[in-house]
Coordinates of C-alpha atoms in Angstrom, one line a residue:
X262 CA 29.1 -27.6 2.9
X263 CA 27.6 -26.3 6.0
X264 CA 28.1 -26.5 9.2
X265 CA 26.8 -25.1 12.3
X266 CA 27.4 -24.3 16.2
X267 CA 25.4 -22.5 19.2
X268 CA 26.0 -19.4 20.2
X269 CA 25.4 -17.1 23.5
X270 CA 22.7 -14.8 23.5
X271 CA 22.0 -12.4 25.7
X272 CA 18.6 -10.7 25.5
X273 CA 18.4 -7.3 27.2
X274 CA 14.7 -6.4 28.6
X275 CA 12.8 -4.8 28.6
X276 CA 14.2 -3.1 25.2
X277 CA 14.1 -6.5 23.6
X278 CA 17.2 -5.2 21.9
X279 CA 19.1 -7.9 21.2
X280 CA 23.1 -8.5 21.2
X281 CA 24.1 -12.3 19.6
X282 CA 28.0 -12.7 20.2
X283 CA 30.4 -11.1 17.7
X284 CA 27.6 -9.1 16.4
X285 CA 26.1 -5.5 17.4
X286 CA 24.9 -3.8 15.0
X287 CA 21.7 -1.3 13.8
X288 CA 20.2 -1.7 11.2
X289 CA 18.9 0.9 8.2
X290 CA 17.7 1.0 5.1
X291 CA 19.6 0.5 2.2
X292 CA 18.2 2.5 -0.1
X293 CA 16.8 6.1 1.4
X294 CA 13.1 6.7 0.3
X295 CA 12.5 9.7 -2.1
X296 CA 12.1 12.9 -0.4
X297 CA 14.7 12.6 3.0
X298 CA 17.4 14.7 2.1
X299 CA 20.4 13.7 3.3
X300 CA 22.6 16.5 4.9
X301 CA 26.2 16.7 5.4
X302 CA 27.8 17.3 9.2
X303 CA 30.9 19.4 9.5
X304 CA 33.5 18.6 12.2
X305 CA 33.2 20.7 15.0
X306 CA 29.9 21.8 14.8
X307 CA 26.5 20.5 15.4
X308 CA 23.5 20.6 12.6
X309 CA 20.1 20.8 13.9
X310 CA 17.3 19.5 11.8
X311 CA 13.6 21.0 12.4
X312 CA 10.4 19.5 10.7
X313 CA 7.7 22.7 11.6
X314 CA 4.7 21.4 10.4
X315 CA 2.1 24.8 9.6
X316 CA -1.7 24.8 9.9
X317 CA -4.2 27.7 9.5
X318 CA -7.3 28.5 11.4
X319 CA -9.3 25.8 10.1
X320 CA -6.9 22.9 10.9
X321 CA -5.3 22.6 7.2
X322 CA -1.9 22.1 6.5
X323 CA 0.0 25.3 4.4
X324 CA 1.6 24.5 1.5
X325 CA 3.7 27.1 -0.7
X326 CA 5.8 29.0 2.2
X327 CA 9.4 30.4 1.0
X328 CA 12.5 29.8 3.5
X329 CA 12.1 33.6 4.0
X330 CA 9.0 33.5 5.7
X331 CA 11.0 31.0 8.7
X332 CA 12.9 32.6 11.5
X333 CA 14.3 30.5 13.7
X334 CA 16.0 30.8 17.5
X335 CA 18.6 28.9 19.4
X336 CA 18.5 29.9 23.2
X337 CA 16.9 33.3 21.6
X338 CA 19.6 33.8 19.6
X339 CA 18.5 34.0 15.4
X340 CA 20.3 31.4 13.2
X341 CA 20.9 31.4 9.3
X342 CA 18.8 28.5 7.7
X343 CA 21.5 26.2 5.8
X344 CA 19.3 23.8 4.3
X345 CA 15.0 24.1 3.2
X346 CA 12.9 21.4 2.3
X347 CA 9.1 21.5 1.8
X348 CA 7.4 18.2 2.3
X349 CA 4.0 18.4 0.1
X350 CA 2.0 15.2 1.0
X351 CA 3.6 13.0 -1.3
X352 CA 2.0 9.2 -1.4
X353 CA 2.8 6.8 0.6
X354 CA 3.6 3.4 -1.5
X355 CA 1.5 0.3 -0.7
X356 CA 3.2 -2.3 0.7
X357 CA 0.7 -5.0 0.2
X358 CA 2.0 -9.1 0.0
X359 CA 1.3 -10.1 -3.6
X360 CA 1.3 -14.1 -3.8
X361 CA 3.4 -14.7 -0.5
X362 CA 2.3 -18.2 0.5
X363 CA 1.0 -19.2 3.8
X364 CA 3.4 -18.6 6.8
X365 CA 6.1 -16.2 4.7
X366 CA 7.2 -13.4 6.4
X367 CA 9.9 -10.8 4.8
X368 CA 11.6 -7.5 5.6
X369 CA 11.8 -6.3 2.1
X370 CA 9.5 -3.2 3.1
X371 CA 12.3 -1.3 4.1
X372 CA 13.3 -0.9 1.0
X373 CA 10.4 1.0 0.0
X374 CA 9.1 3.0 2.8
X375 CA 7.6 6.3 2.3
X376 CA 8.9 9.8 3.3
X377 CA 6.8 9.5 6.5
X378 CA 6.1 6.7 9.0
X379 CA 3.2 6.3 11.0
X380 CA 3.4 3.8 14.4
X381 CA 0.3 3.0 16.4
X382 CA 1.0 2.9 20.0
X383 CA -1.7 1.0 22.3
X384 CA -0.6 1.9 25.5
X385 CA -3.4 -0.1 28.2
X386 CA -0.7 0.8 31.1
X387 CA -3.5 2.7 32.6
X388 CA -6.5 1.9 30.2
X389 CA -9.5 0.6 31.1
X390 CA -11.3 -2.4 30.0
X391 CA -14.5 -0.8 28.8
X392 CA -12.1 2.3 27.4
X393 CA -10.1 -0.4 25.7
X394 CA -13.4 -1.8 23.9
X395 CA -14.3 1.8 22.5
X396 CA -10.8 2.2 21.4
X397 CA -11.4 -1.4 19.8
X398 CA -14.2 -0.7 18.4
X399 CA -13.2 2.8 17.1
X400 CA -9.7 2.0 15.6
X401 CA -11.8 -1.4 14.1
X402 CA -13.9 1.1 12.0
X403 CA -11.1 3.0 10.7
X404 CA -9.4 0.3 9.5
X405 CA -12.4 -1.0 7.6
X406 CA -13.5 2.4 6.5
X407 CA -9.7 3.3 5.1
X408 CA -8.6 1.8 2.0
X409 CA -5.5 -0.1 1.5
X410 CA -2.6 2.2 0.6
X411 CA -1.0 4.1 3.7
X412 CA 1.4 1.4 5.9
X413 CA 1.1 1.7 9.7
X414 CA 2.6 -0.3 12.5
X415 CA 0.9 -1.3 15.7
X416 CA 3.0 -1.4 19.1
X417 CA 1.5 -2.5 22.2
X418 CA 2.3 -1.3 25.9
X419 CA 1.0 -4.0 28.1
X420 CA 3.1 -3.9 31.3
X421 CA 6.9 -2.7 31.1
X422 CA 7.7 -4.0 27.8
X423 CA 6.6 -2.3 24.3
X424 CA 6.7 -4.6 21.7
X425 CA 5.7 -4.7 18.1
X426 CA 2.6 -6.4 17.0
X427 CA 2.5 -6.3 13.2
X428 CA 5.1 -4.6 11.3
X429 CA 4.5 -2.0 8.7
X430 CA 2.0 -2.6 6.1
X431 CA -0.8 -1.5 4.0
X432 CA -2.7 -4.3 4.6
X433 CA -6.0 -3.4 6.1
X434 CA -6.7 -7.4 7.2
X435 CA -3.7 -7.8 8.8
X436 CA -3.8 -4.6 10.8
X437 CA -7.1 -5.6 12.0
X438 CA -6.1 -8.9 12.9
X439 CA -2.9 -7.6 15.0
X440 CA -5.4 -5.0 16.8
X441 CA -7.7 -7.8 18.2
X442 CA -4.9 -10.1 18.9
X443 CA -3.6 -6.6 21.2
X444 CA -6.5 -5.7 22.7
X445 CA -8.9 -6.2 25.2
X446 CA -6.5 -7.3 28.5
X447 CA -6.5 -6.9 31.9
X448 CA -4.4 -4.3 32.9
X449 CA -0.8 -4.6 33.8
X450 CA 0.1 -5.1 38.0
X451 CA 1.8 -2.5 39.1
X452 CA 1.5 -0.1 36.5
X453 CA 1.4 2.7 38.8
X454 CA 5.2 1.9 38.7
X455 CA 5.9 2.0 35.0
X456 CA 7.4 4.8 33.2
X457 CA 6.6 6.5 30.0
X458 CA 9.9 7.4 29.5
X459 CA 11.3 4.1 29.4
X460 CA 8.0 3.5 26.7
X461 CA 8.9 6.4 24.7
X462 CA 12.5 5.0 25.0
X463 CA 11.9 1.7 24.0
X464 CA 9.9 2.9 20.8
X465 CA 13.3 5.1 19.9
X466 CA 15.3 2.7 19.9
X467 CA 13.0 0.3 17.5
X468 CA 12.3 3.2 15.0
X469 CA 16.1 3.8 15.0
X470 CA 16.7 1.5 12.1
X471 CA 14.3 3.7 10.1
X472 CA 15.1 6.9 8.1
X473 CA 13.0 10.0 7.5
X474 CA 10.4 11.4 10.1
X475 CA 8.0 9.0 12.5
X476 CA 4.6 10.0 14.0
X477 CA 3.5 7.9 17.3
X478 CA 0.0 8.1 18.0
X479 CA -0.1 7.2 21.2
X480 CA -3.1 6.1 22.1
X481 CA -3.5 5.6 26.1
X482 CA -5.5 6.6 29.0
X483 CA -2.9 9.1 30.7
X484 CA 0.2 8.7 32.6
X485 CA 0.4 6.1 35.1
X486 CA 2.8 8.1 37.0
X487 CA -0.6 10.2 38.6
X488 CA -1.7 6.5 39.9
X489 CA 0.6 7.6 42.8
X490 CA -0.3 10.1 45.7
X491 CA 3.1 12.1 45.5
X492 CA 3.3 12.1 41.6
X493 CA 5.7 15.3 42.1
X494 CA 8.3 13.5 43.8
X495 CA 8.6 11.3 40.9
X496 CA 8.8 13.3 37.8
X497 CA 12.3 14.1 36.4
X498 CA 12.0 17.1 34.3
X499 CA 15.9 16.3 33.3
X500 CA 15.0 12.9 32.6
X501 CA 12.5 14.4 29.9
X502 CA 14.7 16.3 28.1
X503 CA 17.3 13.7 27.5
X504 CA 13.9 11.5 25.7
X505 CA 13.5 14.7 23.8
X506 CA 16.6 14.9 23.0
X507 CA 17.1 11.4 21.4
X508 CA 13.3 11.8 19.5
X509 CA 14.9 14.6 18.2
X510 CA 17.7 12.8 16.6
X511 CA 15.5 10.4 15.4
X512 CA 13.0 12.8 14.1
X513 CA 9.8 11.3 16.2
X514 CA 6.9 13.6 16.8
X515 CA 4.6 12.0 19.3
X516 CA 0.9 12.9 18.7
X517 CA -0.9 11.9 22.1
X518 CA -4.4 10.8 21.9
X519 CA -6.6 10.0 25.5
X520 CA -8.2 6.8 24.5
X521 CA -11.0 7.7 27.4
X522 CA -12.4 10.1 25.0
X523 CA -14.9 13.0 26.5
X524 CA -15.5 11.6 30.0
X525 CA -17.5 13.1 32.8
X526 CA -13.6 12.4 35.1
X527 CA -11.7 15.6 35.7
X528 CA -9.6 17.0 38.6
X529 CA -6.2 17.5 38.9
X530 CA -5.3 14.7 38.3
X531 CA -6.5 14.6 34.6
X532 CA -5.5 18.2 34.2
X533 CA -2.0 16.9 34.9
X534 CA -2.3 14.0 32.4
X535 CA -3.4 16.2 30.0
X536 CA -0.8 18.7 30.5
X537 CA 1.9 16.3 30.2
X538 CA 0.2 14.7 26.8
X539 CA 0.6 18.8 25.6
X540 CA 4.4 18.8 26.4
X541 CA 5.1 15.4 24.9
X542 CA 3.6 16.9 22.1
X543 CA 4.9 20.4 21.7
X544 CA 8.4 19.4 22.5
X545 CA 8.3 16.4 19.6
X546 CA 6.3 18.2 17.1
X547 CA 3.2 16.6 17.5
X548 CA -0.4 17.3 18.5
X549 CA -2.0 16.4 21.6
X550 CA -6.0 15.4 21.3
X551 CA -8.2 14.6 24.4
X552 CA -11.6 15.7 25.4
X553 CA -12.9 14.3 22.2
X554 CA -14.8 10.8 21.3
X555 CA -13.7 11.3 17.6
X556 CA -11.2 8.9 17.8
X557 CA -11.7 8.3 13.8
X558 CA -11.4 11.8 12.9
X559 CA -8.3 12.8 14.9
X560 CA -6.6 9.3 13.5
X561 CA -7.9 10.2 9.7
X562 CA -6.6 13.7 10.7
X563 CA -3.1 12.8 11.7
X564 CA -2.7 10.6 9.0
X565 CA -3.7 12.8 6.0
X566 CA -1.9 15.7 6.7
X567 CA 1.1 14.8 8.7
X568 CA 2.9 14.2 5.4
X569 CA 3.2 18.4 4.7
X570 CA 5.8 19.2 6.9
X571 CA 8.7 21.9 6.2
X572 CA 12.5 20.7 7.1
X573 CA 14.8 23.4 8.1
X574 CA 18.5 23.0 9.4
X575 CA 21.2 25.3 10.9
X576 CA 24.2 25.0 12.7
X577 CA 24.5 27.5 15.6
X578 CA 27.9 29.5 15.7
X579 CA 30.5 28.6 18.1
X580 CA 28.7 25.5 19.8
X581 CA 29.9 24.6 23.0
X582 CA 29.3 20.9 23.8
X583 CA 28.4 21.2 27.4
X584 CA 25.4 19.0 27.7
X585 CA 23.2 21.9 28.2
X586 CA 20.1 22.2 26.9
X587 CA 19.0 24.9 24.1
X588 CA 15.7 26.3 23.1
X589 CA 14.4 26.5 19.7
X590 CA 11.8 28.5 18.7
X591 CA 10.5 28.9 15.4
X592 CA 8.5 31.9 14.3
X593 CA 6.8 33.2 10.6
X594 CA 6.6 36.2 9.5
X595 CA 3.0 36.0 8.5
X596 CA -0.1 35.6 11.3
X597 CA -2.7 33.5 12.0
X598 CA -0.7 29.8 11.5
X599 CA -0.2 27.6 13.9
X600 CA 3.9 26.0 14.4
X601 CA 4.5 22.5 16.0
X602 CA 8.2 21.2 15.7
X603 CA 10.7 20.5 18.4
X604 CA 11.2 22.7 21.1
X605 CA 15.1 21.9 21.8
X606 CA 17.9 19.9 22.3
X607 CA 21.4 19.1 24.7
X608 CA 24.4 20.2 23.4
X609 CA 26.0 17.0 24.3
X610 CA 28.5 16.4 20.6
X611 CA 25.7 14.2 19.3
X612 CA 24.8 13.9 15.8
X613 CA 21.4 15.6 16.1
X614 CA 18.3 14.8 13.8
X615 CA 20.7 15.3 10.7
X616 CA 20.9 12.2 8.9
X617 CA 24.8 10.8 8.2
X618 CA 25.9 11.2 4.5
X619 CA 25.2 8.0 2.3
X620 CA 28.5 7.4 1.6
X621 CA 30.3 4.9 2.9
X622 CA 34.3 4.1 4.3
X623 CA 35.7 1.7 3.4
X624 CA 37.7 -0.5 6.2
X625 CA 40.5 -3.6 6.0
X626 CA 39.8 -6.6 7.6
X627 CA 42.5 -8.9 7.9
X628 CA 40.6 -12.5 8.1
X629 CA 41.9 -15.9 10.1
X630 CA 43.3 -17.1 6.8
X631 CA 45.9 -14.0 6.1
X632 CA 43.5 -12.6 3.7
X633 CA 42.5 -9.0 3.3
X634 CA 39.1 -7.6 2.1
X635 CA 38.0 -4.1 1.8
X636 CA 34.6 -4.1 3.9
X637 CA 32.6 -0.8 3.2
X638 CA 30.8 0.4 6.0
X639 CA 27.8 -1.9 6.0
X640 CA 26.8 -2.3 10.0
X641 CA 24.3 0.3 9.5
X642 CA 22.3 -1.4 6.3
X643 CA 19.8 -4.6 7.0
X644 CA 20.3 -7.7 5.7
X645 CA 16.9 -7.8 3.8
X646 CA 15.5 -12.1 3.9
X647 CA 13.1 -14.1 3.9
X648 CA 12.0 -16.5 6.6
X649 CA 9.0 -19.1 5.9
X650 CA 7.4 -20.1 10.2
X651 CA 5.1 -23.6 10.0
X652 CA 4.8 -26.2 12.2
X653 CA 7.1 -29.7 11.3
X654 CA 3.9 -31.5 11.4
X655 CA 1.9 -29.1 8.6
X656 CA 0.8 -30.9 5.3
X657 CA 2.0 -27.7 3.1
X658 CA 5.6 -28.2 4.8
X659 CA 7.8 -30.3 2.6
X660 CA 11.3 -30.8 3.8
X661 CA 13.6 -30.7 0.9
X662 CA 17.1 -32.5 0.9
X663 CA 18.6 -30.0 -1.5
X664 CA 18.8 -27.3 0.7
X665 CA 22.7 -26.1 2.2
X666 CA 21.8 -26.8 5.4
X667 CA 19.0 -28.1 8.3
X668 CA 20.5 -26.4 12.0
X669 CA 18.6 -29.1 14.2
X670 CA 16.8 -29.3 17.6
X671 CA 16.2 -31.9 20.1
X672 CA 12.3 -32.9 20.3
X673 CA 10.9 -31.3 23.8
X674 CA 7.9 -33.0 26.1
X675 CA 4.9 -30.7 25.7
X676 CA 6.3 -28.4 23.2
X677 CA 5.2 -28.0 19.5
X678 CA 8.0 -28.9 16.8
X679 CA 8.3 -26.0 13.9
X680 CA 10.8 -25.6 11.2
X681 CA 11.9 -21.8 9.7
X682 CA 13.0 -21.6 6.3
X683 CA 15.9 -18.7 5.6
X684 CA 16.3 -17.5 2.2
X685 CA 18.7 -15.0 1.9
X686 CA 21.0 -13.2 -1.2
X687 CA 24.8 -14.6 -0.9
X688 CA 25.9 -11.4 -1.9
X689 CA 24.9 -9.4 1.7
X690 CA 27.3 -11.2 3.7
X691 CA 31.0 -11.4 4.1
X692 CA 33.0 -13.8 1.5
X693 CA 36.2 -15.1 2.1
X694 CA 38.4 -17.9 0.3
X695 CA 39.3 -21.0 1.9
X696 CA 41.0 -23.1 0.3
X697 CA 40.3 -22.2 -2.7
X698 CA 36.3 -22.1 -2.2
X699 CA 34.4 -19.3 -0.9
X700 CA 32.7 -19.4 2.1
X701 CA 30.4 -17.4 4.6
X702 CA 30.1 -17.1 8.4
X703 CA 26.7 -15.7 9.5
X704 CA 24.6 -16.2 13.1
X705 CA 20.9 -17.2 13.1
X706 CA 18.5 -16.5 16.2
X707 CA 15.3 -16.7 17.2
X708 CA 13.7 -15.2 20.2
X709 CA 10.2 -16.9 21.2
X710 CA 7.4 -14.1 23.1
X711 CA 4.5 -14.5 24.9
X712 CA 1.4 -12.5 24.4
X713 CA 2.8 -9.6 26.9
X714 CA 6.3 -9.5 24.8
X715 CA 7.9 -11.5 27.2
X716 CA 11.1 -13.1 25.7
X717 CA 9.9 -16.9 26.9
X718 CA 13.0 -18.5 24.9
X719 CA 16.1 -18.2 22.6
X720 CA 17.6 -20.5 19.9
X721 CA 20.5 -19.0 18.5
X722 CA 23.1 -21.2 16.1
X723 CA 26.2 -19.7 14.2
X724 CA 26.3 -21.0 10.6
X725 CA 28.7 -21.6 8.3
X726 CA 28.2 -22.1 4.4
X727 CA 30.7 -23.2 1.2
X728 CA 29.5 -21.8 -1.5
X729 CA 30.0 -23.0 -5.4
X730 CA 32.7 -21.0 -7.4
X731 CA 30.8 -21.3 -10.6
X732 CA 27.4 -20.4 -9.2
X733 CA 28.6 -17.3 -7.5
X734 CA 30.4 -15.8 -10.0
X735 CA 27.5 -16.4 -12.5
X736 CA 25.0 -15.0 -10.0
X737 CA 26.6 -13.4 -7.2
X738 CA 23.2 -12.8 -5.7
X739 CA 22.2 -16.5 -5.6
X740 CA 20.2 -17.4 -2.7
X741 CA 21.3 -19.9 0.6
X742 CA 18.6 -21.0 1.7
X743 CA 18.4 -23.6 5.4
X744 CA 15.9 -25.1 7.5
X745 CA 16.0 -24.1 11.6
X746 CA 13.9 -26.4 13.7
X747 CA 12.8 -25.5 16.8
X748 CA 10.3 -26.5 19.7
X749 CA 7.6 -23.6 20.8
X750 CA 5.4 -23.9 23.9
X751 CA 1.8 -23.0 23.4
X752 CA 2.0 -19.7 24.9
X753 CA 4.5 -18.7 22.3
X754 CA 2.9 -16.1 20.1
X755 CA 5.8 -13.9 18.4
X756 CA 9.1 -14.4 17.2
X757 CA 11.9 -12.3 16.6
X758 CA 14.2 -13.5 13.9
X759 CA 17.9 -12.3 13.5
X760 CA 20.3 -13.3 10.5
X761 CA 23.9 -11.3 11.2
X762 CA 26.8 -11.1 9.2
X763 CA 29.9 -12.8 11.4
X764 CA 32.6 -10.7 9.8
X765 CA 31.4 -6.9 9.4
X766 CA 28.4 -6.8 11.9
X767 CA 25.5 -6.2 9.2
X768 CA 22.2 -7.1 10.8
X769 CA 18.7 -7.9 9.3
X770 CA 16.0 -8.8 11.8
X771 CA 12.2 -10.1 11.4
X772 CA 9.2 -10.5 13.9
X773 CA 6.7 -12.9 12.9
X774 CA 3.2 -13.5 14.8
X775 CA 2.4 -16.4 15.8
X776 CA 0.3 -18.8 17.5
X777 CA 2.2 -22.0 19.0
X778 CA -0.8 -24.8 19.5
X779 CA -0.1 -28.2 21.4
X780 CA -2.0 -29.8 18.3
X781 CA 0.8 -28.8 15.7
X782 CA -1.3 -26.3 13.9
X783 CA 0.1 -22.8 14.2
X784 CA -2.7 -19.3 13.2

């Protein structure tokens, strides 16, 4: 049996986060990659996790250095290391489709995501069209020079919105494909009024759902907020720390890299864009590059070493939570290595870049028919599906009859009929017994984007499924799979999918590219 009915959505921009009624939630990864430790927080007291990466003179990461050889300071003050990890390069898995038919789109990567995550961030806020081509060209010719192996993801800044363009993957073709879908534009109106910040923010917040550490290379042409004559009214030194503060709990380093490359521009101006690139970095843990046309090298650079990394963690005696910031320095006893890891923190009760234990409590729910089911903790692990995007019209479509369920939409003037097929394990969601038969509750949305991550349109349905006794029990894993149909305009060129769980909050969420054409044939 299945039924289904609309629901509210409310899209929040420009974060793009999204919050479908009855269900907030943020997602993680169910199973934690090898290598990120997991470390435990004691009540009243505040762990601080460090990743220090260490190069020598020649620009090589060091391998082999004892917890002994670390010293670390919190407001000057020397803390005992609790915890030491060294991070030794270790492989990244490919994550490669391997006979996914046309138009099938999963989120099954993150259960297999390495111990480090790279993010490409194409910031054109205040790049250039011809600095735009030579980033094109040069980020074109790494991708065909690397081999498949190492999975990135490519963001793009465009105007006040930072929105993903292809997810991670190891798949040379399809990061090539997302870069030239990105890049060249015209630049963004106003931009002399959009914030970093809010850009460094945004990316937080999508990278939140993902454990372990996370380089950005940012990739831009400089802050906008020197577009203005009285840049120093505007900056917000406070406003800074806070970001650092929340890349810090989410372990992002930020490696800025000044798409311009060596230019012949210079003056303050650029001395100030350069100097912020340097503090972005340092705070973070990253590395700032500019003055340089080896946009290749510094990329290959980043990549292959940013994988040896130490993790140290202390808790500093008799914390006081009063939302002031503290310093951390980290020092060797041995010369002539370079640091980078975070430079601080606020003392504000949060978390900090420690990662929550992985076990779970377990909660009682008492549901509309008088039952009661233990629910474990599941808000923060994804529903992991699978969700097949082609237009109504194409040939390889084949509507089946057998399916639980078709949640169906009204034919629009103008717009370009598709159909998404959900295919998703019965056992992530919520079961409860009515009479007799079980039965889950779950929400389905769709948000449609234009090319500038625009949220154009929203479908959103809430869904409810019987399921067969004798099937579950036999396999409690079997899969539901339904048909959505929805119309798309032509200018439609991403969409973000979201399958929640009505009951416990558990959320798994999907963007797809796309390319909406009036003709009924989709890219």
């Amino acid at each position: 049996m299945f039924s289904r009915s609309p629901l509210a959505v409310l899209i929040l921009t420009p974060l793009l986060s999204v919050s479908f009624l009855t269900a907030q939630a943020q997602s993680q990864p169910q199973n934690q990659p090898a290598g990120n430790q997991t470390f435990t927080i004691q009540a009243n007291s505040r762990v601080v996790l460090t990743d220090v990466t260490v190069i020598d003179r020649e620009g090589n990461p060091v391998h082999g250095l004892p917890a002994s050889a670390f010293r670390i300071f919190d407001n000057n003050q020397p803390q005992a290391t609790a915890t030491f990890e060294e991070h030794a390069g270790i492989p990244a898995p490919t994550l490669m489709p391997t006979g996914v038919p046309t138009g099938v789109y999963s989120n099954d990567y993150l259960l297999h995501l390495p111990p480090v995550l790279n993010v490409i961030l194409v910031d054109i806020a205040n790049l250039q069209i011809t600095d735009q081509m030579y980033l094109y060209y040069e980020l074109t010719t790494f991708f065909k020079k690397q081999p498949d192996g190492q999975p990135l993801a490519i963001y793009l800044r465009a105007g006040n919105g930072c929105f993903l363009v292809q997810n991670f993957t190891s798949d040379r073709a399809l990061l090539l494909a997302a870069l030239h879908k990105a890049i060249p534009r015209f630049l963004p109106t106003g931009r002399e009024y959009l914030s970093d910040i809010d850009t460094l923010h945004q990316i937080a917040v999508y990278l939140s759902q993902l454990p372990g550490r996370k380089n950005i290379l940012w990739f831009s042409g400089g802050s906008t907020l020197y577009l203005r004559e009285n840049a120093d009214v505007y900056e917000d030194p406070a406003a800074w720390r806070g970001l650092y503060d929340e890349l810090e709990q989410e372990r992002i380093a930020v490696y800025p890299i000044d798409a311009r490359g060596l230019t012949t521009r210079s003056g303050p101006n650029m001395w100030a864009q350069h100097a912020m690139m340097n503090e972005a970095a340092k705070a973070t843990g990253g590395q700032a590059f500019y003055d340089n046309n080896g946009l290749i090298e510094m990329t290959s650079h980043i990549l292959s070493s940013d994988g040896s990394f130490y993790t140290l963690t202390y808790s500093p005696p008799d914390l006081h939570f009063d939302n002031k910031w503290h310093k951390v320095r980290v020092t060797l006893n041995e010369e002539g290595y370079e640091l980078s890891y975070r430079r601080g923190y606020f003392a504000d009760g949060s978390r900090g870049g420690a990662e929550q234990p992985e076990k779970t409590r377990a909660r009682t729910r008492l549901l509309p028919n008088g039952e009661k089911v233990e629910l474990p903790e599941l808000s923060s692990m994804p529903i992991i599906f699978q969700a097949r995007v082609m237009p109504a019209s194409d040939p390889v479509w084949v509507p089946d009859p057998k399916l639980a369920g078709t949640i169906p939409a009204s034919p629009k003037k103008g717009s370009v009929p598709y159909s998404i097929r959900y295919s998703l394990p019965a056992d992530v969601l919520t079961q409860q017994t009515i009479d007799g038969k079980p039965e889950v509750i779950f929400g389905v949305g769709v948000i449609a984007l234009n090319r500038d991550g625009r949220a154009i349109e929203t479908h959103a349905s809430r869904v409810t499924m019987r399921l067969n006794n004798d099937e579950v029990r036999a396999n409690p894993g079997v899969q539901l799979t339904f048909d959505q149909r929805l119309n798309l305009k032509k200018d439609d060129e991403y969409l973000y999918l979201a399958v929640w769980d009505m009951t416990n909050g558990r959320l798994g969420t999907l963007q797809v590219p796309l390319k909406a054409s009036v003709a009924g044939h989709g890219n």
